[in-house]
Coordinates of C-alpha atoms and ligand atoms in Angstrom, one line a residue:
M1274 CA -12.3 4.7 15.4
I1275 CA -10.6 2.1 17.5
N1276 CA -13.5 1.3 18.6
D1277 CA -15.6 -0.3 15.8
P1278 CA -14.8 0.9 12.9
F1279 CA -16.8 -1.6 11.0
A1280 CA -20.2 -0.2 12.7
D1281 CA -21.0 0.7 8.7
L1282 CA -20.4 -2.5 5.8
S1283 CA -23.9 -3.9 6.7
D1284 CA -23.3 -7.6 5.4
P1285 CA -22.5 -9.6 8.8
S1286 CA -21.7 -12.7 6.9
Q1287 CA -18.2 -11.1 5.9
P1288 CA -15.8 -11.8 8.7
S1289 CA -13.9 -8.3 9.2
H1290 CA -10.7 -9.8 10.2
L1291 CA -9.5 -12.0 7.2
R1292 CA -6.1 -14.4 7.7
M1293 CA -4.0 -14.4 4.5
G1294 CA -1.3 -16.0 5.8
D1295 CA 0.7 -16.7 8.9
G1296 CA 1.0 -12.9 10.0
A1297 CA -1.0 -11.8 7.5
L1298 CA -4.3 -10.7 8.2
L1299 CA -7.0 -8.4 6.0
L1300 CA -8.8 -5.9 8.0
R1301 CA -12.3 -5.3 5.7
G1302 CA -13.0 -1.5 5.3
Y1303 CA -10.9 -1.1 8.0
A1304 CA -10.4 2.7 6.5
L1305 CA -13.5 4.2 6.3
P1306 CA -14.0 6.0 8.8
V1307 CA -11.3 8.1 7.3
E1308 CA -11.1 8.0 3.7
D1309 CA -11.9 11.3 2.8
E1310 CA -9.0 12.6 5.6
L1311 CA -7.2 10.4 3.0
L1312 CA -8.1 10.9 0.1
G1313 CA -7.4 14.6 1.0
A1314 CA -4.5 14.3 1.6
I1315 CA -3.3 12.3 -1.0
T1316 CA -4.4 15.6 -2.9
E1317 CA -2.0 18.0 -0.7
I1318 CA 1.0 15.3 -1.0
A1319 CA 0.7 14.6 -5.0
A1320 CA 0.7 18.8 -5.7
Q1321 CA 3.8 18.6 -4.1
S1322 CA 4.9 15.4 -5.4
P1323 CA 3.3 14.8 -7.8
F1324 CA 2.2 11.4 -9.9
R1325 CA 5.1 10.0 -12.2
N1326 CA 5.7 6.5 -13.7
M1327 CA 9.2 5.6 -12.7
V1328 CA 11.9 3.2 -14.7
T1329 CA 13.1 -0.2 -13.6
P1330 CA 16.3 -0.5 -13.8
G1331 CA 15.5 -2.9 -16.6
G1332 CA 14.6 0.3 -18.2
Y1333 CA 10.8 0.0 -18.1
A1334 CA 8.4 2.2 -17.2
M1335 CA 6.5 0.7 -14.3
S1336 CA 2.2 1.2 -15.1
V1337 CA 1.8 2.0 -11.7
A1338 CA 2.2 5.9 -11.3
M1339 CA 4.0 6.3 -7.6
T1340 CA 4.4 9.4 -5.3
N1341 CA 5.7 9.1 -1.7
C1342 CA 4.9 11.0 1.7
G1343 CA 7.8 10.8 5.2
A1344 CA 11.0 11.3 5.7
A1345 CA 12.1 8.3 2.6
G1346 CA 10.7 7.4 -0.4
W1347 CA 10.7 4.7 -2.6
V1348 CA 12.0 5.5 -6.0
T1349 CA 14.1 2.6 -8.7
D1350 CA 15.4 4.1 -12.2
R1351 CA 18.0 2.2 -14.2
S1352 CA 20.4 2.4 -11.0
G1353 CA 17.9 0.0 -9.3
Y1354 CA 15.8 -0.3 -6.5
R1355 CA 16.2 2.3 -3.0
Y1356 CA 14.3 4.8 -0.3
D1357 CA 15.8 7.9 -0.7
P1358 CA 15.3 10.9 1.3
V1359 CA 15.0 13.2 -1.6
D1360 CA 12.1 12.7 -4.5
P1361 CA 14.6 13.3 -7.2
E1362 CA 11.6 15.0 -9.6
T1363 CA 11.8 17.8 -7.5
R1364 CA 15.0 17.7 -5.9
R1365 CA 13.2 18.5 -2.2
P1366 CA 12.3 16.2 0.5
W1367 CA 9.4 14.9 0.0
P1368 CA 6.1 15.7 1.8
A1369 CA 5.8 15.0 5.4
M1370 CA 3.3 12.1 6.5
P1371 CA 0.0 13.3 7.5
D1372 CA -0.7 12.4 11.1
S1373 CA -3.7 10.5 9.7
F1374 CA -2.3 8.4 7.7
S1375 CA 0.8 7.6 11.0
R1376 CA -2.4 6.8 13.0
L1377 CA -3.7 4.3 11.0
A1378 CA -0.6 2.9 10.2
T1379 CA -0.2 2.3 14.0
E1380 CA -3.9 1.8 14.7
A1381 CA -4.6 -1.1 11.8
A1382 CA -0.6 -2.7 13.3
A1383 CA -1.4 -3.2 16.7
E1384 CA -4.8 -4.5 15.4
A1385 CA -2.9 -7.0 13.0
G1386 CA -0.4 -8.2 16.3
Y1387 CA 2.7 -5.6 15.5
P1388 CA 2.1 -2.7 18.0
G1389 CA 4.1 -0.4 18.5
F1390 CA 4.7 0.3 14.9
R1391 CA 5.9 3.2 13.4
P1392 CA 6.1 4.1 9.4
D1393 CA 8.8 5.9 8.6
A1394 CA 8.1 5.5 4.5
C1395 CA 4.9 5.6 2.0
L1396 CA 4.7 4.8 -1.4
I1397 CA 1.5 5.4 -2.6
N1398 CA 0.2 3.7 -5.9
R1399 CA -1.9 5.0 -8.5
Y1400 CA -4.1 2.5 -10.5
T1401 CA -5.9 3.4 -13.5
P1402 CA -7.8 0.5 -15.6
G1403 CA -5.3 -1.6 -16.9
T1404 CA -2.5 -0.9 -14.3
R1405 CA -1.1 -4.0 -12.7
L1406 CA 2.2 -4.6 -10.0
S1407 CA 3.4 -8.0 -11.0
L1408 CA 4.2 -10.2 -8.3
H1409 CA 7.2 -9.2 -5.4
Q1410 CA 9.0 -8.7 -2.5
D1411 CA 9.1 -5.8 -0.4
K1412 CA 12.8 -6.6 1.0
D1413 CA 14.4 -2.6 0.3
E1414 CA 13.0 -2.2 3.8
R1415 CA 16.0 -2.3 6.4
D1416 CA 13.9 -3.4 9.4
F1417 CA 12.0 -6.5 8.2
A1418 CA 11.1 -6.7 12.0
K1419 CA 8.1 -4.5 10.9
P1420 CA 5.3 -5.0 8.9
I1421 CA 4.2 -3.8 5.9
V1422 CA 0.3 -1.8 6.3
S1423 CA -0.9 -1.4 3.1
V1424 CA -4.9 0.2 2.2
S1425 CA -6.9 0.5 -0.6
L1426 CA -9.0 3.0 -1.2
G1427 CA -11.1 3.8 -4.8
L1428 CA -11.6 1.0 -7.4
P1429 CA -11.5 -2.7 -6.1
A1430 CA -8.6 -4.9 -7.2
T1431 CA -7.5 -8.3 -6.3
F1432 CA -5.0 -9.2 -4.0
Q1433 CA -2.1 -11.7 -5.3
F1434 CA -0.6 -12.9 -2.3
G1435 CA 2.2 -16.4 -2.2
G1436 CA 4.2 -17.3 -0.5
S1437 CA 8.5 -16.9 0.0
K1438 CA 9.1 -18.6 -3.1
R1439 CA 7.8 -17.1 -6.5
S1440 CA 6.9 -20.4 -7.6
D1441 CA 4.6 -20.6 -4.5
P1442 CA 1.4 -21.0 -5.6
V1443 CA -0.5 -17.9 -4.8
V1444 CA -4.1 -17.3 -3.4
T1445 CA -6.7 -14.1 -4.5
Y1446 CA -8.4 -12.0 -2.1
P1447 CA -10.8 -8.4 -3.2
L1448 CA -9.1 -5.5 -2.4
R1449 CA -12.6 -2.8 -2.1
H1450 CA -12.3 0.5 -0.7
G1451 CA -11.4 1.3 2.8
D1452 CA -9.6 -2.4 3.2
V1453 CA -6.6 -3.3 4.6
A1454 CA -3.8 -5.4 4.7
V1455 CA -1.2 -6.1 7.1
W1456 CA 1.6 -9.0 6.5
G1457 CA 5.2 -9.4 8.5
G1458 CA 6.8 -12.0 10.8
P1459 CA 6.9 -15.2 9.4
S1460 CA 4.7 -13.7 5.6
R1461 CA 7.0 -10.7 5.9
L1462 CA 8.7 -11.4 2.4
F1463 CA 6.0 -13.2 1.2
F1464 CA 5.6 -12.2 -3.0
H1465 CA 2.2 -10.6 -3.3
G1466 CA 0.8 -8.6 -7.0
I1467 CA -1.8 -6.6 -7.9
P1468 CA -3.8 -8.4 -12.3
A1469 CA -4.5 -5.9 -14.0
L1470 CA -7.1 -3.2 -12.6
K1471 CA -10.8 -3.8 -13.9
D1472 CA -12.8 -0.7 -15.6
G1473 CA -15.1 0.9 -13.1
E1474 CA -16.3 3.4 -11.4
H1475 CA -16.0 5.2 -7.7
P1476 CA -17.8 7.0 -6.2
K1477 CA -14.8 8.9 -4.4
T1478 CA -11.9 8.7 -7.0
G1479 CA -13.5 7.9 -10.2
R1480 CA -11.8 5.4 -13.0
M1481 CA -8.8 5.1 -10.0
R1482 CA -7.5 3.4 -7.3
L1483 CA -4.8 4.0 -4.7
N1484 CA -3.0 2.1 -3.0
L1485 CA -0.9 3.5 0.9
T1486 CA 2.0 1.2 1.7
F1487 CA 3.7 2.2 4.8
R1488 CA 6.7 0.7 5.8
G1489 CA 9.9 1.1 8.8
A1490 CA 12.4 1.3 5.8
L1491 CA 14.9 3.3 7.8
Ligands
SIN305 C1 2.2 -2.8 -3.2 O1 2.4 -4.2 -3.9 O2 3.5 -1.9 -3.1 C2 0.9 -2.1 -3.7 C3 -0.1 -3.3 -3.4 C4 -1.5 -3.0 -4.0 O3 -1.8 -1.8 -4.4 O4 -2.0 -3.2 -3.2
FE2_306 FE1 4.7 -4.6 -2.1

């Protein structure tokens, strides 16, 4: 897929790579060649470590349902945010990261200018209509030299991408099934979020959006 991942995209007026900022790229349709592998693997992971609505340190249940795979998973509870090698719900290690996941993340990162990225954590976010993820930074990882690679599947969403301060203006980008966003380097700690998901029906996922976010956490 590294040769021509966009062969199936019919609209030549849509550039396949969109620059969102310094070090930040949106790779349109990059994951389409492996969509079914990814969706099948998500089902298997969720059978072992189910999606759940975690609680923020402030005591609110998140509207996004989450699970993880890889050596560590991102969790939040009343005591704070952290990466944990164990799923607190099953008390077992998170499911291993499938090869299809790590391969895609490594290739997309390289395509965006970050060669040699090996993710050790993948947060899986599940959105239904109305679900949102408010503006935040990904900053619980140990090494900010490693980028974030974020894969969109299912219903389209709007991506808000801002700057290093919460008050910086945000630019919005549509995230569609198969799109991969990569941010790192100077934009690694930029604020980002997803406003309430619009209702719809996607042929692969129904009334749902799934997002894989790969990190170098450990
Ligand atoms: C995230 O910021 O963790 C997820 C972003 C997304 O759902 O696209
Ligand atoms: Fe994030």
